[in-house]
Each structure stands twice: as C-alpha cells, then as structure tokens.
Amino acid sequence: MRPRLAPPTLVLALLLAGCGGGETEQVALPPPASPTPSTVAPLTAKEAKGRYLAVVAAYDIARDELAEAGKAGRPWRAVRDRAGAVATANEACAGELRTVRWPAAVQAPMTALLAEHEVALRHWKLAAAAGSDAVLRREIRAAGAHDGTRQAAKVRAALGLPPRRAA
C-alpha cells in the first residue's frame, strides 16, 4: 500500500497558520533616533569671564614659567621640558575653550584665538621634542609668533576683562 499525501489545501492551511498558531502581534518600534539640537544656552557675560580665566590659567602659567626658565639661563633640556608643559597646557586649554558656548560677542575672536592655538601647538610639540638647543629656540620663536596675544586681547575685551599683564 502506498502512503497517501495530504491534500495541497491542507498543507497550505497549515503553512498559513504557522507554528505558533494564534494571532501575530504588532510590535511598535521606536522612531529612528535623530540628533537633538543643542539646548545649551550661551554663557552669560559674568559666567563667560570666570570660565575664560579659569580655562586659560594653566596655559598662562606654563608660558610664564617657560619665559622665566629662558631668562634664568636654564640648560636647554630644562627649557625643553618647560616647552613640553606649554604644549600640554595649550592642548588642554584649546580643547576646553572649544567646548564652551560663548556669548555672541566672543565667538569670532574666540575662533581666531583657537586657530592661533592650533598653529602654536604644532611648534610647542616640536620644541618639546627638540634634539638641540638651536631647534628648541627656533620652535619656541615659531610658537611665540602664534601665541594668540592679539586674539586673546580681543576675547578679553569682548568679555569686559582688562588686558593680560606681561610676563
């Protein structure tokens, strides 16, 4: 005797019913994530003054210490170490300045200051890695040419701060 196959309509009905039987659930997926606009308001003038001074303090100190080491006639390797500290402080300072939402009057001079920080940073890093006194001095002069003094003066003026005292 030959086994009988199930009629095609029965096979189709079983396939349509599925293994789980019963109804299928509709699952609502969350909407696709979209970037949320920044809701952080710019700092107030008073907040911006304090924040700017706090952020640039370590960089200003590192540059002052480098200048003092140079004036004191310290060995070039000691001066190179100070240049490394300036490079580290410059990088940290610029990074922090970029994270702040500055008042409108400060944004343009801050952008210019940050551009100078980037150029100076390349030279500070080269000074920190200098293999000779001549290379060290050359890179310090190059970094000094992009120290951002003019741009920082404009930022300070926009914030209502007095000019920075010379080292």
JSON list of C-alpha atoms in Angstrom, two decimals:
[
{"chain": "A", "resi": 1, "resn": "MET", "atom": "CA", "xyz": [0.00, 0.00, 0.00]},
{"chain": "A", "resi": 2, "resn": "ARG", "atom": "CA", "xyz": [1.15, 3.43, -0.88]},
{"chain": "A", "resi": 3, "resn": "PRO", "atom": "CA", "xyz": [1.07, 6.21, 1.76]},
{"chain": "A", "resi": 4, "resn": "ARG", "atom": "CA", "xyz": [-1.31, 8.97, 0.90]},
{"chain": "A", "resi": 5, "resn": "LEU", "atom": "CA", "xyz": [-0.06, 12.52, 0.77]},
{"chain": "A", "resi": 6, "resn": "ALA", "atom": "CA", "xyz": [-2.00, 15.27, 2.43]},
{"chain": "A", "resi": 7, "resn": "PRO", "atom": "CA", "xyz": [-4.13, 17.25, 0.05]},
{"chain": "A", "resi": 8, "resn": "PRO", "atom": "CA", "xyz": [-2.49, 20.50, -1.10]},
{"chain": "A", "resi": 9, "resn": "THR", "atom": "CA", "xyz": [-5.15, 22.65, 0.54]},
{"chain": "A", "resi": 10, "resn": "LEU", "atom": "CA", "xyz": [-4.39, 21.09, 3.93]},
{"chain": "A", "resi": 11, "resn": "VAL", "atom": "CA", "xyz": [-0.64, 21.78, 3.52]},
{"chain": "A", "resi": 12, "resn": "LEU", "atom": "CA", "xyz": [-1.37, 25.38, 2.54]},
{"chain": "A", "resi": 13, "resn": "ALA", "atom": "CA", "xyz": [-3.67, 25.87, 5.53]},
{"chain": "A", "resi": 14, "resn": "LEU", "atom": "CA", "xyz": [-1.02, 24.53, 7.90]},
{"chain": "A", "resi": 15, "resn": "LEU", "atom": "CA", "xyz": [1.65, 26.79, 6.44]},
{"chain": "A", "resi": 16, "resn": "LEU", "atom": "CA", "xyz": [-0.55, 29.85, 6.73]},
{"chain": "A", "resi": 17, "resn": "ALA", "atom": "CA", "xyz": [-1.42, 29.04, 10.32]},
{"chain": "A", "resi": 18, "resn": "GLY", "atom": "CA", "xyz": [2.25, 28.90, 11.24]},
{"chain": "A", "resi": 19, "resn": "CYS", "atom": "CA", "xyz": [3.82, 27.03, 14.05]},
{"chain": "A", "resi": 20, "resn": "GLY", "atom": "CA", "xyz": [2.75, 29.33, 16.83]},
{"chain": "A", "resi": 21, "resn": "GLY", "atom": "CA", "xyz": [-0.89, 29.31, 15.93]},
{"chain": "A", "resi": 22, "resn": "GLY", "atom": "CA", "xyz": [-2.99, 32.22, 17.07]},
{"chain": "A", "resi": 23, "resn": "GLU", "atom": "CA", "xyz": [-2.69, 35.85, 16.13]},
{"chain": "A", "resi": 24, "resn": "THR", "atom": "CA", "xyz": [0.50, 37.71, 15.32]},
{"chain": "A", "resi": 25, "resn": "GLU", "atom": "CA", "xyz": [1.43, 40.62, 17.49]},
{"chain": "A", "resi": 26, "resn": "GLN", "atom": "CA", "xyz": [2.19, 44.04, 16.12]},
{"chain": "A", "resi": 27, "resn": "VAL", "atom": "CA", "xyz": [5.29, 45.46, 17.76]},
{"chain": "A", "resi": 28, "resn": "ALA", "atom": "CA", "xyz": [5.75, 49.20, 17.66]},
{"chain": "A", "resi": 29, "resn": "LEU", "atom": "CA", "xyz": [9.35, 50.14, 17.01]},
{"chain": "A", "resi": 30, "resn": "PRO", "atom": "CA", "xyz": [10.73, 53.36, 18.45]},
{"chain": "A", "resi": 31, "resn": "PRO", "atom": "CA", "xyz": [11.15, 56.17, 15.93]},
{"chain": "A", "resi": 32, "resn": "PRO", "atom": "CA", "xyz": [14.62, 56.43, 14.42]},
{"chain": "A", "resi": 33, "resn": "ALA", "atom": "CA", "xyz": [16.98, 58.45, 16.54]},
{"chain": "A", "resi": 34, "resn": "SER", "atom": "CA", "xyz": [17.57, 61.92, 15.24]},
{"chain": "A", "resi": 35, "resn": "PRO", "atom": "CA", "xyz": [20.22, 64.27, 16.55]},
{"chain": "A", "resi": 36, "resn": "THR", "atom": "CA", "xyz": [18.77, 66.57, 19.12]},
{"chain": "A", "resi": 37, "resn": "PRO", "atom": "CA", "xyz": [19.65, 70.21, 18.71]},
{"chain": "A", "resi": 38, "resn": "SER", "atom": "CA", "xyz": [21.87, 71.65, 21.38]},
{"chain": "A", "resi": 39, "resn": "THR", "atom": "CA", "xyz": [19.77, 73.17, 24.09]},
{"chain": "A", "resi": 40, "resn": "VAL", "atom": "CA", "xyz": [22.74, 74.56, 25.99]},
{"chain": "A", "resi": 41, "resn": "ALA", "atom": "CA", "xyz": [22.42, 78.32, 26.18]},
{"chain": "A", "resi": 42, "resn": "PRO", "atom": "CA", "xyz": [25.47, 80.51, 25.74]},
{"chain": "A", "resi": 43, "resn": "LEU", "atom": "CA", "xyz": [27.14, 81.56, 28.96]},
{"chain": "A", "resi": 44, "resn": "THR", "atom": "CA", "xyz": [26.17, 84.87, 30.46]},
{"chain": "A", "resi": 45, "resn": "ALA", "atom": "CA", "xyz": [28.82, 87.60, 30.34]},
{"chain": "A", "resi": 46, "resn": "LYS", "atom": "CA", "xyz": [29.66, 87.03, 34.01]},
{"chain": "A", "resi": 47, "resn": "GLU", "atom": "CA", "xyz": [29.87, 83.25, 33.58]},
{"chain": "A", "resi": 48, "resn": "ALA", "atom": "CA", "xyz": [31.99, 83.65, 30.44]},
{"chain": "A", "resi": 49, "resn": "LYS", "atom": "CA", "xyz": [34.51, 85.89, 32.22]},
{"chain": "A", "resi": 50, "resn": "GLY", "atom": "CA", "xyz": [35.04, 83.38, 35.00]},
{"chain": "A", "resi": 51, "resn": "ARG", "atom": "CA", "xyz": [35.15, 80.41, 32.67]},
{"chain": "A", "resi": 52, "resn": "TYR", "atom": "CA", "xyz": [37.68, 82.03, 30.33]},
{"chain": "A", "resi": 53, "resn": "LEU", "atom": "CA", "xyz": [40.02, 82.98, 33.17]},
{"chain": "A", "resi": 54, "resn": "ALA", "atom": "CA", "xyz": [39.78, 79.51, 34.69]},
{"chain": "A", "resi": 55, "resn": "VAL", "atom": "CA", "xyz": [40.45, 77.75, 31.39]},
{"chain": "A", "resi": 56, "resn": "VAL", "atom": "CA", "xyz": [43.46, 79.83, 30.32]},
{"chain": "A", "resi": 57, "resn": "ALA", "atom": "CA", "xyz": [45.13, 79.95, 33.75]},
{"chain": "A", "resi": 58, "resn": "ALA", "atom": "CA", "xyz": [47.26, 76.81, 33.37]},
{"chain": "A", "resi": 59, "resn": "TYR", "atom": "CA", "xyz": [48.37, 77.80, 29.86]},
{"chain": "A", "resi": 60, "resn": "ASP", "atom": "CA", "xyz": [49.34, 81.30, 31.02]},
{"chain": "A", "resi": 61, "resn": "ILE", "atom": "CA", "xyz": [51.29, 79.87, 33.96]},
{"chain": "A", "resi": 62, "resn": "ALA", "atom": "CA", "xyz": [53.11, 77.34, 31.75]},
{"chain": "A", "resi": 63, "resn": "ARG", "atom": "CA", "xyz": [54.12, 80.09, 29.30]},
{"chain": "A", "resi": 64, "resn": "ASP", "atom": "CA", "xyz": [55.29, 82.34, 32.14]},
{"chain": "A", "resi": 65, "resn": "GLU", "atom": "CA", "xyz": [57.38, 79.51, 33.61]},
{"chain": "A", "resi": 66, "resn": "LEU", "atom": "CA", "xyz": [58.93, 78.85, 30.20]},
{"chain": "A", "resi": 67, "resn": "ALA", "atom": "CA", "xyz": [59.84, 82.52, 29.83]},
{"chain": "A", "resi": 68, "resn": "GLU", "atom": "CA", "xyz": [61.36, 82.54, 33.34]},
{"chain": "A", "resi": 69, "resn": "ALA", "atom": "CA", "xyz": [63.41, 79.40, 32.57]},
{"chain": "A", "resi": 70, "resn": "GLY", "atom": "CA", "xyz": [64.74, 81.02, 29.42]},
{"chain": "A", "resi": 71, "resn": "LYS", "atom": "CA", "xyz": [65.60, 84.30, 31.17]},
{"chain": "A", "resi": 72, "resn": "ALA", "atom": "CA", "xyz": [67.30, 82.44, 34.01]},
{"chain": "A", "resi": 73, "resn": "GLY", "atom": "CA", "xyz": [69.65, 80.71, 31.57]},
{"chain": "A", "resi": 74, "resn": "ARG", "atom": "CA", "xyz": [68.49, 77.22, 32.48]},
{"chain": "A", "resi": 75, "resn": "PRO", "atom": "CA", "xyz": [70.02, 74.36, 30.45]},
{"chain": "A", "resi": 76, "resn": "TRP", "atom": "CA", "xyz": [68.24, 73.80, 27.14]},
{"chain": "A", "resi": 77, "resn": "ARG", "atom": "CA", "xyz": [66.91, 70.41, 28.22]},
{"chain": "A", "resi": 78, "resn": "ALA", "atom": "CA", "xyz": [65.19, 72.03, 31.21]},
{"chain": "A", "resi": 79, "resn": "VAL", "atom": "CA", "xyz": [63.75, 74.68, 28.91]},
{"chain": "A", "resi": 80, "resn": "ARG", "atom": "CA", "xyz": [62.63, 71.88, 26.57]},
{"chain": "A", "resi": 81, "resn": "ASP", "atom": "CA", "xyz": [60.76, 70.29, 29.47]},
{"chain": "A", "resi": 82, "resn": "ARG", "atom": "CA", "xyz": [59.00, 73.61, 30.10]},
{"chain": "A", "resi": 83, "resn": "ALA", "atom": "CA", "xyz": [58.10, 73.76, 26.39]},
{"chain": "A", "resi": 84, "resn": "GLY", "atom": "CA", "xyz": [56.53, 70.33, 26.78]},
{"chain": "A", "resi": 85, "resn": "ALA", "atom": "CA", "xyz": [54.45, 71.64, 29.68]},
{"chain": "A", "resi": 86, "resn": "VAL", "atom": "CA", "xyz": [53.35, 74.56, 27.49]},
{"chain": "A", "resi": 87, "resn": "ALA", "atom": "CA", "xyz": [52.34, 72.13, 24.72]},
{"chain": "A", "resi": 88, "resn": "THR", "atom": "CA", "xyz": [50.26, 70.08, 27.15]},
{"chain": "A", "resi": 89, "resn": "ALA", "atom": "CA", "xyz": [48.64, 73.18, 28.64]},
{"chain": "A", "resi": 90, "resn": "ASN", "atom": "CA", "xyz": [47.97, 74.65, 25.18]},
{"chain": "A", "resi": 91, "resn": "GLU", "atom": "CA", "xyz": [46.24, 71.50, 24.01]},
{"chain": "A", "resi": 92, "resn": "ALA", "atom": "CA", "xyz": [44.11, 71.25, 27.16]},
{"chain": "A", "resi": 93, "resn": "CYS", "atom": "CA", "xyz": [43.23, 74.94, 27.07]},
{"chain": "A", "resi": 94, "resn": "ALA", "atom": "CA", "xyz": [42.16, 74.88, 23.42]},
{"chain": "A", "resi": 95, "resn": "GLY", "atom": "CA", "xyz": [40.13, 71.73, 24.00]},
{"chain": "A", "resi": 96, "resn": "GLU", "atom": "CA", "xyz": [38.25, 73.30, 26.88]},
{"chain": "A", "resi": 97, "resn": "LEU", "atom": "CA", "xyz": [37.71, 76.60, 25.07]},
{"chain": "A", "resi": 98, "resn": "ARG", "atom": "CA", "xyz": [36.09, 74.67, 22.20]},
{"chain": "A", "resi": 99, "resn": "THR", "atom": "CA", "xyz": [33.54, 73.01, 24.49]},
{"chain": "A", "resi": 100, "resn": "VAL", "atom": "CA", "xyz": [32.09, 76.27, 25.78]},
{"chain": "A", "resi": 101, "resn": "ARG", "atom": "CA", "xyz": [29.16, 78.03, 24.14]},
{"chain": "A", "resi": 102, "resn": "TRP", "atom": "CA", "xyz": [30.45, 81.59, 24.33]},
{"chain": "A", "resi": 103, "resn": "PRO", "atom": "CA", "xyz": [28.29, 84.74, 24.16]},
{"chain": "A", "resi": 104, "resn": "ALA", "atom": "CA", "xyz": [27.82, 86.05, 20.61]},
{"chain": "A", "resi": 105, "resn": "ALA", "atom": "CA", "xyz": [30.30, 88.92, 21.05]},
{"chain": "A", "resi": 106, "resn": "VAL", "atom": "CA", "xyz": [33.05, 86.45, 22.00]},
{"chain": "A", "resi": 107, "resn": "GLN", "atom": "CA", "xyz": [32.55, 83.84, 19.28]},
{"chain": "A", "resi": 108, "resn": "ALA", "atom": "CA", "xyz": [34.52, 85.49, 16.43]},
{"chain": "A", "resi": 109, "resn": "PRO", "atom": "CA", "xyz": [37.58, 86.45, 18.48]},
{"chain": "A", "resi": 110, "resn": "MET", "atom": "CA", "xyz": [37.49, 83.03, 20.17]},
{"chain": "A", "resi": 111, "resn": "THR", "atom": "CA", "xyz": [37.53, 81.30, 16.78]},
{"chain": "A", "resi": 112, "resn": "ALA", "atom": "CA", "xyz": [40.57, 83.38, 15.79]},
{"chain": "A", "resi": 113, "resn": "LEU", "atom": "CA", "xyz": [42.28, 82.59, 19.11]},
{"chain": "A", "resi": 114, "resn": "LEU", "atom": "CA", "xyz": [41.69, 78.86, 18.66]},
{"chain": "A", "resi": 115, "resn": "ALA", "atom": "CA", "xyz": [43.18, 78.99, 15.17]},
{"chain": "A", "resi": 116, "resn": "GLU", "atom": "CA", "xyz": [46.35, 80.51, 16.65]},
{"chain": "A", "resi": 117, "resn": "HIS", "atom": "CA", "xyz": [46.39, 77.85, 19.37]},
{"chain": "A", "resi": 118, "resn": "GLU", "atom": "CA", "xyz": [46.44, 75.16, 16.66]},
{"chain": "A", "resi": 119, "resn": "VAL", "atom": "CA", "xyz": [49.41, 76.68, 14.84]},
{"chain": "A", "resi": 120, "resn": "ALA", "atom": "CA", "xyz": [51.31, 77.30, 18.07]},
{"chain": "A", "resi": 121, "resn": "LEU", "atom": "CA", "xyz": [50.61, 73.77, 19.31]},
{"chain": "A", "resi": 122, "resn": "ARG", "atom": "CA", "xyz": [52.46, 72.23, 16.37]},
{"chain": "A", "resi": 123, "resn": "HIS", "atom": "CA", "xyz": [55.54, 74.30, 17.26]},
{"chain": "A", "resi": 124, "resn": "TRP", "atom": "CA", "xyz": [55.25, 73.65, 21.01]},
{"chain": "A", "resi": 125, "resn": "LYS", "atom": "CA", "xyz": [55.24, 69.91, 20.31]},
{"chain": "A", "resi": 126, "resn": "LEU", "atom": "CA", "xyz": [58.30, 70.25, 18.07]},
{"chain": "A", "resi": 127, "resn": "ALA", "atom": "CA", "xyz": [60.02, 72.30, 20.78]},
{"chain": "A", "resi": 128, "resn": "ALA", "atom": "CA", "xyz": [59.19, 69.63, 23.36]},
{"chain": "A", "resi": 129, "resn": "ALA", "atom": "CA", "xyz": [60.81, 67.02, 21.12]},
{"chain": "A", "resi": 130, "resn": "ALA", "atom": "CA", "xyz": [63.81, 69.15, 20.12]},
{"chain": "A", "resi": 131, "resn": "GLY", "atom": "CA", "xyz": [67.15, 67.36, 19.95]},
{"chain": "A", "resi": 132, "resn": "SER", "atom": "CA", "xyz": [69.24, 70.50, 20.22]},
{"chain": "A", "resi": 133, "resn": "ASP", "atom": "CA", "xyz": [69.24, 73.98, 21.68]},
{"chain": "A", "resi": 134, "resn": "ALA", "atom": "CA", "xyz": [69.04, 75.51, 18.19]},
{"chain": "A", "resi": 135, "resn": "VAL", "atom": "CA", "xyz": [65.93, 73.53, 17.24]},
{"chain": "A", "resi": 136, "resn": "LEU", "atom": "CA", "xyz": [64.36, 74.29, 20.62]},
{"chain": "A", "resi": 137, "resn": "ARG", "atom": "CA", "xyz": [64.88, 78.04, 20.25]},
{"chain": "A", "resi": 138, "resn": "ARG", "atom": "CA", "xyz": [63.63, 78.03, 16.65]},
{"chain": "A", "resi": 139, "resn": "GLU", "atom": "CA", "xyz": [60.41, 76.24, 17.60]},
{"chain": "A", "resi": 140, "resn": "ILE", "atom": "CA", "xyz": [59.82, 78.42, 20.65]},
{"chain": "A", "resi": 141, "resn": "ARG", "atom": "CA", "xyz": [60.15, 81.52, 18.43]},
{"chain": "A", "resi": 142, "resn": "ALA", "atom": "CA", "xyz": [57.77, 79.97, 15.87]},
{"chain": "A", "resi": 143, "resn": "ALA", "atom": "CA", "xyz": [55.24, 79.14, 18.59]},
{"chain": "A", "resi": 144, "resn": "GLY", "atom": "CA", "xyz": [55.63, 82.64, 20.03]},
{"chain": "A", "resi": 145, "resn": "ALA", "atom": "CA", "xyz": [54.78, 84.12, 16.64]},
{"chain": "A", "resi": 146, "resn": "HIS", "atom": "CA", "xyz": [51.38, 82.43, 17.05]},
{"chain": "A", "resi": 147, "resn": "ASP", "atom": "CA", "xyz": [50.88, 82.96, 20.78]},
{"chain": "A", "resi": 148, "resn": "GLY", "atom": "CA", "xyz": [47.44, 84.47, 20.21]},
{"chain": "A", "resi": 149, "resn": "THR", "atom": "CA", "xyz": [48.20, 87.64, 22.17]},
{"chain": "A", "resi": 150, "resn": "ARG", "atom": "CA", "xyz": [46.21, 89.89, 19.80]},
{"chain": "A", "resi": 151, "resn": "GLN", "atom": "CA", "xyz": [43.33, 87.44, 19.59]},
{"chain": "A", "resi": 152, "resn": "ALA", "atom": "CA", "xyz": [43.28, 86.90, 23.37]},
{"chain": "A", "resi": 153, "resn": "ALA", "atom": "CA", "xyz": [43.21, 90.68, 23.85]},
{"chain": "A", "resi": 154, "resn": "LYS", "atom": "CA", "xyz": [40.10, 90.80, 21.65]},
{"chain": "A", "resi": 155, "resn": "VAL", "atom": "CA", "xyz": [38.48, 87.95, 23.59]},
{"chain": "A", "resi": 156, "resn": "ARG", "atom": "CA", "xyz": [39.27, 89.70, 26.87]},
{"chain": "A", "resi": 157, "resn": "ALA", "atom": "CA", "xyz": [37.85, 92.98, 25.54]},
{"chain": "A", "resi": 158, "resn": "ALA", "atom": "CA", "xyz": [34.68, 91.23, 24.37]},
{"chain": "A", "resi": 159, "resn": "LEU", "atom": "CA", "xyz": [34.35, 89.73, 27.86]},
{"chain": "A", "resi": 160, "resn": "GLY", "atom": "CA", "xyz": [34.97, 93.08, 29.55]},
{"chain": "A", "resi": 161, "resn": "LEU", "atom": "CA", "xyz": [38.25, 91.89, 31.10]},
{"chain": "A", "resi": 162, "resn": "PRO", "atom": "CA", "xyz": [41.36, 94.04, 31.46]},
{"chain": "A", "resi": 163, "resn": "PRO", "atom": "CA", "xyz": [44.36, 93.25, 29.23]},
{"chain": "A", "resi": 164, "resn": "ARG", "atom": "CA", "xyz": [46.62, 90.45, 30.44]},
{"chain": "A", "resi": 165, "resn": "ARG", "atom": "CA", "xyz": [49.71, 91.66, 32.20]},
{"chain": "A", "resi": 166, "resn": "ALA", "atom": "CA", "xyz": [53.01, 90.94, 30.50]},
{"chain": "A", "resi": 167, "resn": "ALA", "atom": "CA", "xyz": [55.13, 88.16, 31.99]}
]
